[in-house]
Each structure stands twice: as structure tokens, then as C-alpha cells.
XYZ file of C-alpha atoms in Angstrom:
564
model
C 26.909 -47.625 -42.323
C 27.039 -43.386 -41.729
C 23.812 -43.494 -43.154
C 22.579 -45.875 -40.603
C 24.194 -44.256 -37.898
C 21.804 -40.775 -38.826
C 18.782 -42.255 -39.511
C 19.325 -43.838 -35.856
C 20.115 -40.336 -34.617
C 16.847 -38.782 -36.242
C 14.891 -41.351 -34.602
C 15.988 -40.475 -31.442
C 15.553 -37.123 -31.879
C 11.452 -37.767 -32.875
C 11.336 -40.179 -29.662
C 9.213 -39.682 -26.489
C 11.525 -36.666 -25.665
C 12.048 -33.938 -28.490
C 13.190 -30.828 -29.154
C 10.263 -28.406 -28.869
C 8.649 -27.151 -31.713
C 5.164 -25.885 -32.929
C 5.301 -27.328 -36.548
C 2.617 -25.699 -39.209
C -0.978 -26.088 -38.966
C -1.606 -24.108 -41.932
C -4.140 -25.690 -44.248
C -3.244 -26.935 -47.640
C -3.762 -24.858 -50.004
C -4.767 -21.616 -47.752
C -3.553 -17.979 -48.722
C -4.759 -16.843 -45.769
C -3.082 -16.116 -41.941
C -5.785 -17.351 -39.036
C -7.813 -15.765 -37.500
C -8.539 -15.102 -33.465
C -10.870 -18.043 -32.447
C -14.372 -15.810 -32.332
C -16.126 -18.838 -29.738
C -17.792 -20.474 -32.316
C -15.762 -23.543 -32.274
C -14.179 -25.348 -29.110
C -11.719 -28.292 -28.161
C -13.386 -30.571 -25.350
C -11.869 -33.763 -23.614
C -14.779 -35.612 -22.438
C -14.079 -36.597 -18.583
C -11.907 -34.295 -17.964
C -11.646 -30.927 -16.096
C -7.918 -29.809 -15.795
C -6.046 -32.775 -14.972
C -5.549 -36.785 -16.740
C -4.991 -39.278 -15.098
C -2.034 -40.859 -16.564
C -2.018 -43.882 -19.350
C -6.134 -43.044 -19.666
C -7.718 -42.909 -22.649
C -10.189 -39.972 -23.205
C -12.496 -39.379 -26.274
C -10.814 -35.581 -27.780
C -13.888 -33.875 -29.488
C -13.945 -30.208 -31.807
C -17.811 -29.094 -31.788
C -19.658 -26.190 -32.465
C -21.071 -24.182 -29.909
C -24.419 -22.439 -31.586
C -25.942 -25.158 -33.315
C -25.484 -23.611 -37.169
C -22.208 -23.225 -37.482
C -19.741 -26.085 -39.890
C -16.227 -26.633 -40.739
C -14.587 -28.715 -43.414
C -11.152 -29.932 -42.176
C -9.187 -29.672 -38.892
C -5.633 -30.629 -36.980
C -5.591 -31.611 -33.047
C -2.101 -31.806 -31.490
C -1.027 -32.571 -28.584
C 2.426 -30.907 -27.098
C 4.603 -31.736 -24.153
C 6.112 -29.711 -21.773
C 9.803 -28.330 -22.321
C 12.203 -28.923 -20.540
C 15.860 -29.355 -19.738
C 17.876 -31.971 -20.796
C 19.315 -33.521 -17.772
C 22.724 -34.915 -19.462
C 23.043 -31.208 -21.564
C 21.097 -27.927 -19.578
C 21.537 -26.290 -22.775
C 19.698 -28.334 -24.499
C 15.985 -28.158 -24.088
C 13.284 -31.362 -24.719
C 9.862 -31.659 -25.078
C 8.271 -34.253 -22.965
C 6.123 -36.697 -24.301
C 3.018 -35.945 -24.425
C 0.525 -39.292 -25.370
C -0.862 -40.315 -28.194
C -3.752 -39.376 -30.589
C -5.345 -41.394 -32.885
C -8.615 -41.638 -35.021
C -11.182 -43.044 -33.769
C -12.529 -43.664 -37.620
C -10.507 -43.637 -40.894
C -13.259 -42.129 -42.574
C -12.871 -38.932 -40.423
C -9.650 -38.646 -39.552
C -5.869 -39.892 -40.062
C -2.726 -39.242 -38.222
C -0.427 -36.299 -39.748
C 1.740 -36.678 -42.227
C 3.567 -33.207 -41.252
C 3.024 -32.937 -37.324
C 4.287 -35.289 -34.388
C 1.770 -36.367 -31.884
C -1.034 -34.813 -34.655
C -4.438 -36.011 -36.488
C -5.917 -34.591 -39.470
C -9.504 -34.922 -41.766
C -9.463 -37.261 -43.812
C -12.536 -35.265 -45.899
C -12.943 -32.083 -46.591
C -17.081 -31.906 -45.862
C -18.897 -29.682 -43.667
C -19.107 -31.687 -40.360
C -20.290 -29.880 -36.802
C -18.171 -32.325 -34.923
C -15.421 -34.512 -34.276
C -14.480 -37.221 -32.004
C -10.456 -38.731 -31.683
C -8.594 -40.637 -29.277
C -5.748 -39.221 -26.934
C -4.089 -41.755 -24.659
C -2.277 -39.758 -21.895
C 0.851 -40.305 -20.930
C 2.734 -42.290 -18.308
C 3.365 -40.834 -14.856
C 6.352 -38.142 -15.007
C 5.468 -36.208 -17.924
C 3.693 -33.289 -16.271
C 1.695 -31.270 -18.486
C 0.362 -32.005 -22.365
C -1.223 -29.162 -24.300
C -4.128 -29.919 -26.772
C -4.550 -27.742 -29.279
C -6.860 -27.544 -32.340
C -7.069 -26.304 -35.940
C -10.703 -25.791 -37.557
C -11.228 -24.643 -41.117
C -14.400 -23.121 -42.055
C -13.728 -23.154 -45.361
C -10.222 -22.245 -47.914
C -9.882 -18.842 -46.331
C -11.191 -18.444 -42.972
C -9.118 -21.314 -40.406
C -8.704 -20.594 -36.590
C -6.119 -21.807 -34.462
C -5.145 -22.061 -31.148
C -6.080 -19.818 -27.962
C -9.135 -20.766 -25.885
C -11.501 -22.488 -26.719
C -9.263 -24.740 -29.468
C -6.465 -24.962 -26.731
C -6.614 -27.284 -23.494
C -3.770 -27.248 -20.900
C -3.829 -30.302 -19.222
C -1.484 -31.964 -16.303
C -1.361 -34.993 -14.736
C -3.637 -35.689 -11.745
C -1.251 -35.735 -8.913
C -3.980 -35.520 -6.142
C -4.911 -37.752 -3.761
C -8.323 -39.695 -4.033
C -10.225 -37.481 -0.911
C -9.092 -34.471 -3.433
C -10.801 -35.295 -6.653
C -14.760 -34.241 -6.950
C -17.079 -36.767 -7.283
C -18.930 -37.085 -10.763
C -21.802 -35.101 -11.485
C -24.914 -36.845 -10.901
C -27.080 -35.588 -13.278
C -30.420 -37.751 -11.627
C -30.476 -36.624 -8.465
C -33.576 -38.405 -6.886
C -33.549 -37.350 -3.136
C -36.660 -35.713 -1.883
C -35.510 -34.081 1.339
C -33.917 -30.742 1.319
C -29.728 -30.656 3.041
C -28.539 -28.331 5.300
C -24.735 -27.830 5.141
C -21.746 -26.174 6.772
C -18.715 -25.406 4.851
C -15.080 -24.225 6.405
C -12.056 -22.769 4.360
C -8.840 -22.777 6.544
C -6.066 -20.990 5.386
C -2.661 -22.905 4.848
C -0.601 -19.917 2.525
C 2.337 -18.188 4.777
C 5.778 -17.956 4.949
C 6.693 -20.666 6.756
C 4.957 -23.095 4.362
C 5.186 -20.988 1.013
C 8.543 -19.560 1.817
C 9.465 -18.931 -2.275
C 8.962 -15.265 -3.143
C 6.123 -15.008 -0.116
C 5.627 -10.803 0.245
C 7.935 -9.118 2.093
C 5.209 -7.790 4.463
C 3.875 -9.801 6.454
C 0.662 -6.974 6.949
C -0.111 -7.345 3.198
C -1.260 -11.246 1.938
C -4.671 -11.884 2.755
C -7.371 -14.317 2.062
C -10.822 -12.643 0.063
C -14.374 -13.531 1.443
C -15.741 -16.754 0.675
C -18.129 -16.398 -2.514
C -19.959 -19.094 -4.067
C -23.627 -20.689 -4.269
C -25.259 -24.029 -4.117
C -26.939 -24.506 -7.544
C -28.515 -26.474 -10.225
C -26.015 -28.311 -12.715
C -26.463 -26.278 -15.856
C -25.234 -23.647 -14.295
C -21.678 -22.472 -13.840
C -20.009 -19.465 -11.720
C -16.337 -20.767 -13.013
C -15.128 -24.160 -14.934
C -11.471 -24.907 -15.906
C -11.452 -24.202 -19.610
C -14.081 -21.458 -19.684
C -13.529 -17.731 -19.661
C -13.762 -15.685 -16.209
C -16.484 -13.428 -15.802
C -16.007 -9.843 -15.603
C -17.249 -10.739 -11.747
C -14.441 -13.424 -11.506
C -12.052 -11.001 -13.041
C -12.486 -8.463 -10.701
C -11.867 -11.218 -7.685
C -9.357 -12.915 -8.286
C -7.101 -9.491 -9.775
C -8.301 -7.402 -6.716
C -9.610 -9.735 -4.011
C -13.424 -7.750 -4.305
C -16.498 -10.149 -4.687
C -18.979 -7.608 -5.021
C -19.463 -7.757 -8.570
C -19.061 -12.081 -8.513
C -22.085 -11.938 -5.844
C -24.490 -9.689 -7.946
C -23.487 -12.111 -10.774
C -24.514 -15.068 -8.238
C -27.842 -13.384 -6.974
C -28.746 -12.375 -10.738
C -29.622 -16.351 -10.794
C -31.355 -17.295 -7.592
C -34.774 -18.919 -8.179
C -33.035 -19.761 -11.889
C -30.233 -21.673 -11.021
C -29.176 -20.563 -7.957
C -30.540 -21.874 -4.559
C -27.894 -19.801 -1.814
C -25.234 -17.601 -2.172
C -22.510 -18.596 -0.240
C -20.322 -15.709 1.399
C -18.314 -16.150 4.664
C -15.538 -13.368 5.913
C -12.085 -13.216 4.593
C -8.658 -13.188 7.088
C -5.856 -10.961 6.657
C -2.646 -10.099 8.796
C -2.228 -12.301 11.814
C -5.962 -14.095 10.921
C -4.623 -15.930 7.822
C -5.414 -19.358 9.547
C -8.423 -18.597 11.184
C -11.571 -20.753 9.789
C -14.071 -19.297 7.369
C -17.856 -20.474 8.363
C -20.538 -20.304 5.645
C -23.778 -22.268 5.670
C -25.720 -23.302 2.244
C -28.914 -25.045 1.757
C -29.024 -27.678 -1.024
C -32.031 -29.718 -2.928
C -33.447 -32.251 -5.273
C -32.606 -29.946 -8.697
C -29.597 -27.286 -6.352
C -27.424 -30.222 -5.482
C -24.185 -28.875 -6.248
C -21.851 -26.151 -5.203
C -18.642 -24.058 -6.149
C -16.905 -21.877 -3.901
C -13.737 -19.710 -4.600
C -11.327 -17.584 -2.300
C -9.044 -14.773 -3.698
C -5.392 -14.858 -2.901
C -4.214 -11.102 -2.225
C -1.928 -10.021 -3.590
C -1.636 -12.471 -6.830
C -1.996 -11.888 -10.526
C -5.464 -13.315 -10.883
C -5.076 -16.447 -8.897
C -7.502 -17.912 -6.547
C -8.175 -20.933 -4.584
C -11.811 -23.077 -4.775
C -13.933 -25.978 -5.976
C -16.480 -26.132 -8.731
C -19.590 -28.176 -9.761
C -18.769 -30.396 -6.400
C -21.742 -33.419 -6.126
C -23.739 -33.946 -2.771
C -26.462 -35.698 -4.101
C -24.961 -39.420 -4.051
C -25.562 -42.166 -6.425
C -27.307 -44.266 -2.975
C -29.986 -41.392 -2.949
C -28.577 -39.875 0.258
C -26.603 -36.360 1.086
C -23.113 -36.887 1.316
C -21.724 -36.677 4.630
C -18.613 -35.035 5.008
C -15.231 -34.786 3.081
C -12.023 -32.522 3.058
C -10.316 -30.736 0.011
C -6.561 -29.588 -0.822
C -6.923 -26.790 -2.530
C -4.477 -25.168 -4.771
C -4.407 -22.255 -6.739
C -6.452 -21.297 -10.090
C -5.678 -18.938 -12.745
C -8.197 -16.939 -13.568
C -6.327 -15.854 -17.231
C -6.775 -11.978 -17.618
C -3.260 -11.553 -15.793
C 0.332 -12.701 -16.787
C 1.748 -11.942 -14.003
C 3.978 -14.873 -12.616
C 4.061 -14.086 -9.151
C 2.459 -12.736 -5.978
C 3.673 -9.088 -6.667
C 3.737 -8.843 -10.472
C 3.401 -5.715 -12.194
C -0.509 -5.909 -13.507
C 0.206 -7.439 -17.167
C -3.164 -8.173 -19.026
C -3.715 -11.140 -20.918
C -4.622 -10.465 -24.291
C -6.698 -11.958 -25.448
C -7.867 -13.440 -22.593
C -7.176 -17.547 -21.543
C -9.250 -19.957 -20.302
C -9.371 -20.563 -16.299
C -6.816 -23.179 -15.426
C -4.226 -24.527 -13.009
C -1.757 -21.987 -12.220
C 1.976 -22.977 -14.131
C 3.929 -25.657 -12.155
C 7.474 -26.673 -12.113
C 8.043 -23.063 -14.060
C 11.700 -22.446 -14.757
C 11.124 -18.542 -14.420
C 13.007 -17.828 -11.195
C 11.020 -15.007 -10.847
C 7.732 -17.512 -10.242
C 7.198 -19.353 -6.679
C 6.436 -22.425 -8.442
C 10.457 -22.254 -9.970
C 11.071 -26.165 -10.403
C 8.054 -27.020 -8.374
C 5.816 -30.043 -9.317
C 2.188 -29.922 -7.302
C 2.915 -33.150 -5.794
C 5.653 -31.288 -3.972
C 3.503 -28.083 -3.089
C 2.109 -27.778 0.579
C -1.859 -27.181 -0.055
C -2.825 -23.814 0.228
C -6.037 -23.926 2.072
C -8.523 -26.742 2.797
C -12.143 -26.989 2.912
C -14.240 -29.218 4.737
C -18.066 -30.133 3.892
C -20.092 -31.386 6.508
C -23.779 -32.361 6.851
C -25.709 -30.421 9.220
C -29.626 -31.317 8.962
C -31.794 -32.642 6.438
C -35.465 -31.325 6.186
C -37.757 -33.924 5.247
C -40.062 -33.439 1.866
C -42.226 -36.012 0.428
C -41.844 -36.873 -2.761
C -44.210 -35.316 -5.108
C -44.995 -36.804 -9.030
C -44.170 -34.694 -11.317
C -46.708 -32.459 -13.329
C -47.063 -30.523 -16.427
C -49.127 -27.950 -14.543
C -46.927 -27.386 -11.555
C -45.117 -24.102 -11.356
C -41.518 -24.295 -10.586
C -40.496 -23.021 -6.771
C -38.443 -20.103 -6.686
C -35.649 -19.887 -4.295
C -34.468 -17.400 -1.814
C -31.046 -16.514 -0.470
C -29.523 -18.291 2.529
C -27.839 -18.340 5.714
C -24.260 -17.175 5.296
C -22.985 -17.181 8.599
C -19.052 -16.839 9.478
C -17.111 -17.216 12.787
C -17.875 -13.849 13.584
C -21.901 -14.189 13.022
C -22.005 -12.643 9.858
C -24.695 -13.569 8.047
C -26.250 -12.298 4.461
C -29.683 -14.261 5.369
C -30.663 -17.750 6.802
C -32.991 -19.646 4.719
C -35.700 -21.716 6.587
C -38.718 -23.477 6.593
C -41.512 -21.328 6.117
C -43.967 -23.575 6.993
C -43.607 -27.419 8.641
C -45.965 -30.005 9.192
C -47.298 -30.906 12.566
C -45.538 -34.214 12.635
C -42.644 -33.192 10.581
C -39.048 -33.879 12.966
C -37.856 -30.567 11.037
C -40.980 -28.844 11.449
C -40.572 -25.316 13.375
C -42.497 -22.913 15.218
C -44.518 -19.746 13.505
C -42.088 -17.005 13.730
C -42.816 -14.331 16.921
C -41.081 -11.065 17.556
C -38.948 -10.587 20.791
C -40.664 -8.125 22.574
C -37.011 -7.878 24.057
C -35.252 -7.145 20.923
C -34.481 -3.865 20.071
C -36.164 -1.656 17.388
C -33.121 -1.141 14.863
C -32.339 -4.777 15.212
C -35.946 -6.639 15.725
C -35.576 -10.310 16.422
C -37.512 -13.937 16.625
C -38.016 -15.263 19.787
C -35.610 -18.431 19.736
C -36.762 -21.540 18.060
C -36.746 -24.706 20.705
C -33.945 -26.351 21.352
C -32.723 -29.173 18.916
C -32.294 -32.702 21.353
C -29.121 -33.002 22.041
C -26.866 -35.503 20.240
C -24.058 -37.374 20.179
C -23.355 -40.964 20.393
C -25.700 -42.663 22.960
C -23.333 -44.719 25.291
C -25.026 -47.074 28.418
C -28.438 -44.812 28.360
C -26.913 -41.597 28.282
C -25.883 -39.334 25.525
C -23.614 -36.290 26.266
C -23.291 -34.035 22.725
C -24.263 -30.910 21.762
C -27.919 -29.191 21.302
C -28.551 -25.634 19.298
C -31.258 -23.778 18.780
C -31.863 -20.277 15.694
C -33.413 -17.447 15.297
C -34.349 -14.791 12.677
C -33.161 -11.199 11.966
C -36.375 -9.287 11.221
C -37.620 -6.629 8.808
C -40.751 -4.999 8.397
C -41.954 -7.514 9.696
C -40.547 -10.368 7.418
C -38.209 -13.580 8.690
C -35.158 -12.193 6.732
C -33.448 -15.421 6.861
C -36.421 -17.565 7.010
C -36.986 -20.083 3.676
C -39.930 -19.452 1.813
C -40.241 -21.251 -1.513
C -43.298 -19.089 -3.000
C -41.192 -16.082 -2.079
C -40.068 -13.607 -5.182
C -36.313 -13.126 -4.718
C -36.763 -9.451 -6.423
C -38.424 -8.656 -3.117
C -35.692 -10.269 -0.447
C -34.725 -8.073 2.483
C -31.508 -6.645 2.998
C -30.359 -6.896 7.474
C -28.183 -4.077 8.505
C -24.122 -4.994 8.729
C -24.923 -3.637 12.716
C -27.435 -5.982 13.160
C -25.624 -8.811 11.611
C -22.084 -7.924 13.737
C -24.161 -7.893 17.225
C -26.470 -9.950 17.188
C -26.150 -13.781 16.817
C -28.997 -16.042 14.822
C -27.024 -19.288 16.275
C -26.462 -20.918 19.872
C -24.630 -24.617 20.558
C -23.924 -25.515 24.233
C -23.516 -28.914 25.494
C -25.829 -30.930 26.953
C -26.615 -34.509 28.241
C -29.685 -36.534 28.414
C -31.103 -40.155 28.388
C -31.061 -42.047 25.209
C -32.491 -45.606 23.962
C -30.995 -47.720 21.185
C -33.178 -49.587 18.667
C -33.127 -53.339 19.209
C -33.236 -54.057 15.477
C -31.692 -51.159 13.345
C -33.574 -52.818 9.833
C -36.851 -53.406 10.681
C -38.306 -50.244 9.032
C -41.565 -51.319 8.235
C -43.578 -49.876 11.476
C -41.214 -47.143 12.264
C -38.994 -44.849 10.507
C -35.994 -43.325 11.643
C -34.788 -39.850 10.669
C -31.505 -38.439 12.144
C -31.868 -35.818 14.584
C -30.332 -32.462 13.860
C -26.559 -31.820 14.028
C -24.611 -28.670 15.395
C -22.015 -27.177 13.255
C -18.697 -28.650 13.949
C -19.928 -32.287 15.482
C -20.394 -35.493 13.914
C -23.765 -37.064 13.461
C -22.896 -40.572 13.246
C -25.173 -40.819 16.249
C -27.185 -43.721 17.847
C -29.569 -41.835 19.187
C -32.493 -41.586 16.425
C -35.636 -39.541 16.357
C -39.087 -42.025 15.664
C -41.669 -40.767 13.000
C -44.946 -43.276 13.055
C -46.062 -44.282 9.420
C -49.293 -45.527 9.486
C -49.237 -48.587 7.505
């Protein structure tokens, strides 16, 4: 019967909560300590950035990252949080962290020596590997993956990124989660779009460990670029750049926006930059304007928190090209803070602590039970957002499909309008050229013989109709007009797709603070709705331009004759 009684209490103790422990990895046999992962090998979760969605099941894969390299045997574990016990404080427990399994027997089998583990079954050279996790239920916050790879009996790696994965559950609402990539992006017509940042960090709704000066938090600029999918500025489980590094430890995204225009015309269609608030502008909006096309549909964006260890607010790899082969409209973020990894600082004012070696980008720590963190005890569900960012549509430019050919030379790209509140801009890209009975076509570009000689202008570009929602004949909106900062000569911000970024112009910060490439004013006009809103075949509609900051769900619709 006593013996009953403590095999009942081991049980429990090897149950979905645990005392913590990191059992060993080592390889049988092996003489050998491990060595520091040298990038050769890496843990992936397919479908996954930083966050499972709980009871999921998600494919668990160790590959090789330069197409030569092999191992012969490996471990993946996966490890709960600690925490706690609620009945004994003194006691700590390891949450539960899912299951893994083998997706084949003849690969891999579960560990004989490790909780929560799989092994190889086979020791033969292999360049990949494919198990099962199934995630755990709701409440069990974060799960760590991490592998062990064994290139053969005396070299084995362990641990540290890219064999470790930090992974909590998705607590975010639905309007907070990026869409999927879409890798086939088939939409001819070129997007015009306006994004905002607004500030939410201060006292009142961070009040835990907030600095004591109010003069000293601040927001960086807005850096970030529309680009094509194979490229990527930052990526939970990848390492920060030296350019990422340097903003999100000191706020400066000078060296993150040579890295950005490095890659325009390979990769990179606009850099995005719009002016960072400090004391008493925290929650003032943050303008920026990006262009977007058929092989640039995506975008990532990122915002410094000052002062922090390396943390920093953004979204990455975000989708506009939708799977109905139209721009998405508009949509609204949360956005909480990222840890860059080259700091261990654990709060806003940390002594500068470098991580060594460095860690993989990820969520910064929740429900931390360092008192000295502002996340002591605090889950994300429970954490007031600490910015939001809002895409919106602004115009599309029509482009007609073209087949593809073998002879065609790619189209480089320029950089593009990044306009703030203030009328900042780094350069507007435009259309160089339109067709005569293009909606979006616009007029040659003609110097102001009233602007000045430092800051030569364009003569403004006509005014866009004016729109809004067409109500009983009449329409009462909005109507803008743009236009260009000049030099030598050249359309600064003007898009040119033959153009060689080596040669783009820089515009003078004086020029850029005084005088505006951007006017809205409201307006109102007759309208006309269309008797029959599907019958496409004589006429085609295109939506008439939008202003920044108004909707353009509007009736009112501009007619292009097809000739049939």
C-alpha cells in the first residue's frame, strides 16, 4: 500500500504542472560539451511567428540553413513556464507546456529520459526533420521549444537561437493578428497608402516603473518600407541587425534606414519614415505615406521606445494584397512591445547589460516575477496597448496587366513620399508619366515661377473631385490636390520606374519644414448614382481618389469607357 501511495505521488509530480527542470540533452555516447549554435542549423514552427494559438497543432521542423550541411541525431523539447505554486509560494511549477510527438516512427520517438521530449530514432545523416507539437490549452502562457542537433559523436549544438523558440499564447484579438502572406499577389494596379502610429505609453496607462521624468520617454521616428516578400527588415525569431540594434537600444534610425535604402529597386519599393513625439507630444499622430505594388505588397514598420533596453513597438511582413485581388482597405493594430535581444535589461531604465550571445527578436517577458520589471505579474491580455496603427487606402493608380516575358527587364523602384503631421517628407513617389485617359493620370511637371530659388516648386497638380458619400444629388467630402519639391530640375518626389535609385535626390530639411507638397479642404458638388452597380460590361468604374484621413466607401464613382 506505501508503495502505491509514492508511485501516486511521482505521478503527480510528472503531471501537467512540474517542478522545473532542464533534464540532459547530452548525446549518448558523446565525450564532448556543446558547442555555441554557429547558424547552420535552426528550429522552425511552421505557421507560426511568436504566438500559438492554444490546443493547435503545428508541424515542429530542425533544417539546415546552407543547403550542404547534415546531422545524424537530435532532441526537441518543449518547456513550460515556471511558476508559483498557488497552494505553497515556495514551491515553484512548471506549466504545461503541450505535447510533441513523431510524426513517423522511422524518424523519431518520444524520449525515454526527457518530459515533453522526442528523439531520432536513426542515427543517419538527414538535412531535416519534421514532428508534431500540440499547444496547450488556454492559461498556460508561454512554452519554450528548444532543439538538440548532432553533427556527428563529437560536435552537438544546443540551445540559443536559432535551436530555441519562445513561444506564448495568442491572446490578441482577431483585428490584431496579420493576415497570411499571400505569396500570388495578382493585382495589376499600383496602392497608395497612409499609415498613422498614435502613441498610447504614459503614466497614466503604464503607471508600473514609468520614468520618473516626465521630459524623458519618447517615441523614435517611424522607420519601415513597403517591400517584396523575400525580404525582411525584422522577423520574430531572427537576429536584429546592427541597424535594428542601434534603434531599438538608442531610439536612432539612421543606420536601420541606410539598411532599408541599401534595397530599394531590390526588394524595397518606399522607405517609410514619419517624425517621432517626445515630452508633452507622446499622443500626437505619426503620418507616413508608402506606395505598394504587384511584387512590393507588404510592409513592416517599427517605433523605438526611449528609454528601454532594446524594446520597440511595430508590425512585420503585414499583407495588402488580398486573396479577392483587391488592396485592402483599412484596419487598426494593438501594438505591444518587441525585444530586440542585444539588451537584458528588464526595464525602462536598466543599466545597459548586453546579451551575449545575442537572442532572437521576440515578445518582450510577460507576467515576469522580477519586481524590478513593469510587466511584474502581468499577462498581455491585461496590458493596455502601447500604441496603435491604422492602415488606410488612399488611391490606387491603374496599370494594365502586362504578360510576362523572358526579355523584360525588371523596373527599379524609387523612394517615396514620407510625409508626417508636420509636412515632413523624405520624397513623394509619383507617376512619371499617365495616359491620356488614365483617372490617375497627371499633368507634366512645371516649375512655379513663384517658388523660391532654394526651395523650387511644381505648380500644383489639379484638384482631385471631391468625395464623399453622394446623398440626394449632392456630395459634400473632401478634395486635395500635390505638388513636387524640385532639384536641378528633377520631380524629387515624383515616381519614375526607369529611374536608378543610386542617382535619387536628396530635398533640404528647410525646404521640407516650410513648404507643404499636400492640400485637403472641403468641398461640395453634384453627384449621380449608377442605376445598376453590376452591369460592367459597357462601363467601368474606378474609385475616385481619397484624402488622407476620410473614408472612400463613396457612391460617387469616376466612368472610364472600354471600347468593347
Amino acid at each position: 500500500m506505501l508503495n502505491k501511495f509514492f508511485i501516486a505521488l511521482l505521478s503527480l509530480s510528472f503531471s501537467r504542472e512540474v517542478f522545473g527542470f532542464r533534464c540532459d540533452r547530452k548525446p549518448y555516447g558523446s565525450t564532448t560539451q556543446s558547442s555555441p549554435p554557429d547558424g547552420r542549423f535552426k528550429l522552425v514552427v511552421e505557421g507560426i511567428e511568436d504566438a500559438y494559438i492554444p490546443n493547435q497543432l503545428y508541424t515542429v521542423k530542425i533544417t539546415e540553413t546552407d543547403d550542404e550541411s547534415r546531422f545524424i541525431g537530435f532532441m526537441i523539447s518543449a518547456e513550460g513556464d515556471i511558476k508559483p505554486d498557488p497552494n505553497n509560494p515556495r514551491r515553484m511549477v512548471a506549466l504545461y507546456p503541450g505535447d510533441l510527438r513523431p510524426q513517423s516512427t522511422f524518424t523519431a520517438k518520444f524520449s525515454d529520459r526527457c518530459l515533453y521530449s522526442v528523439e531520432h530514432t536513426m542515427a543517419s545523416p538527414k538535412s531535416f526533420v519534421e514532428v508534431y507539437w500540440q499547444a496547450p490549452p488556454s492559461g498556460n502562457g508561454c512554452v519554450t521549444l528548444r532543439a538538440m542537433v548532432v553533427e556527428h559523436e563529437d560536435v552537438w549544438f544546443e540551445d540559443g537561437s536559432p535551436l530555441s523558440q519562445r513561444l506564448c499564447e495568442d491572446l490578441r484579438q482577431p483585428d490584431d493578428v496579420t493576415p497570411q502572406l499571400n505569396y500570388d499577389c495578382d493585382i495589376c494596379d499600383d496602392a497608395k497608402y497612409e499609415v498613422t502610429f498614435i502613441g498610447m505609453w504614459s503614466r497614466h496607462t503604464h503607471p508600473r516603473l514609468y520614468p520618473e521624468n516626465d521630459w524623458v520617454p519618447r517615441y523614435s521616428d517611424l522607420v519601415g518600407a513597403s517591400h517584396a516578400t523575400d525580404y525582411i527588415i525584422w522577423a520574430p525569431g531572427t537576429l536584429a541587425t546592427d541597424g535594428l540594434r542601434d534603434f531599438a537600444e538608442h531610439a536612432n534610425g539612421s543606420k536601420l534606414e541606410g539598411e532599408i535604402r541599401e534595397k530599394i529597386g531590390n526588394g524595397v519599393r518606399t522607405l517609410i519614415k514619419g517624425k517621432g513625439h517626445g515630452y508633452r507630444k507622446m499622443s500626437n499622430p505619426t503620418y507616413a505615406f508608402f506606395r505598394t505594388d504587384k511584387t512590393n505588397h507588404i510592409f513592416t514598420v517599427a517605433v523605438a521606445i526611449h528609454p528601454s533596453p532594446d524594446w520597440f513597438l511595430g508590425v512585420t511582413r503585414f499583407e495588402l494584397c488580398q486573396e479577392d485581388k483587391t488592396w485592402l482597405q483599412e484596419r487598426e493594430l494593438n501594438l505591444y512591445p518587441w525585444d530586440a535581444g542585444t539588451d537584458s535589461g528588464i526595464s525602462y531604465e536598466s543599466p545597459k547589460m548586453e546579451t551575449l550571445p545575442q537572442d532572437a527578436v521576440g515578445r518582450v517577458q510577460m507576467s515576469s516575477y522580477d519586481k524590478n520589471s513593469p510587466f511584474f505579474e502581468t499577462d498581455m491580455k491585461d496590458l493596455h496597448p502601447f500604441g496603435k496603427l491604422r492602415i488606410k487606402l488612399i488611391r490606387t493608380y491603374h496599370r494594365e496587366c502586362e504578360e510576362e516575358e523572358t526579355t523584360k527587364e525588371p523596373e527599379a523602384s524609387t523612394v517615396e513620399s514620407i510625409t508626417t503631421e508636420e509636412g515632413e517628407e523624405t520624397g513623394e513617389s509619383e507617376d512619371k508619366q499617365g495616359e491620356p485617359d488614365n483617372p490617375s493620370s497627371e499633368a507634366p511637371i512645371v516649375t512655379d515661377p513663384e517658388s523660391s530659388e532654394e526651395c523650387p516648386m511644381s505648380q500644383w497638380q489639379e484638384w482631385s473631385p471631391c468625395d464623399g458619400v453622394c446623398d440626394n444629388g449632392k456630395v459634400v467630402g473632401y478634395k486635395w490636390r500635390e505638388r513636387y519639391h524640385l532639384v536641378d530640375g528633377v520631380a524629387v518626389e515624383k515616381y519614375d520606374p526607369n529611374m536608378d535609385p543610386s542617382t535619387i535626390k536628396e530635398v533640404s530639411r528647410v525646404c521640407k519644414n516650410h513648404y507643404d507638397d499636400f492640400e485637403r479642404t472641403e468641398c461640395e458638388d453634384d453627384c449621380f448614382e449608377t442605376e445598376d452597380d453590376n452591369d460592367l460590361t459597357v462601363e467601368r468604374r474606378v474609385m475616385s481618389p481619397v484624402a488622407p484621413g476620410f473614408g472612400w466607401k463613396s457612391k460617387r464613382y469616376l466612368l472610364k469607357r472600354i471600347s468593347l
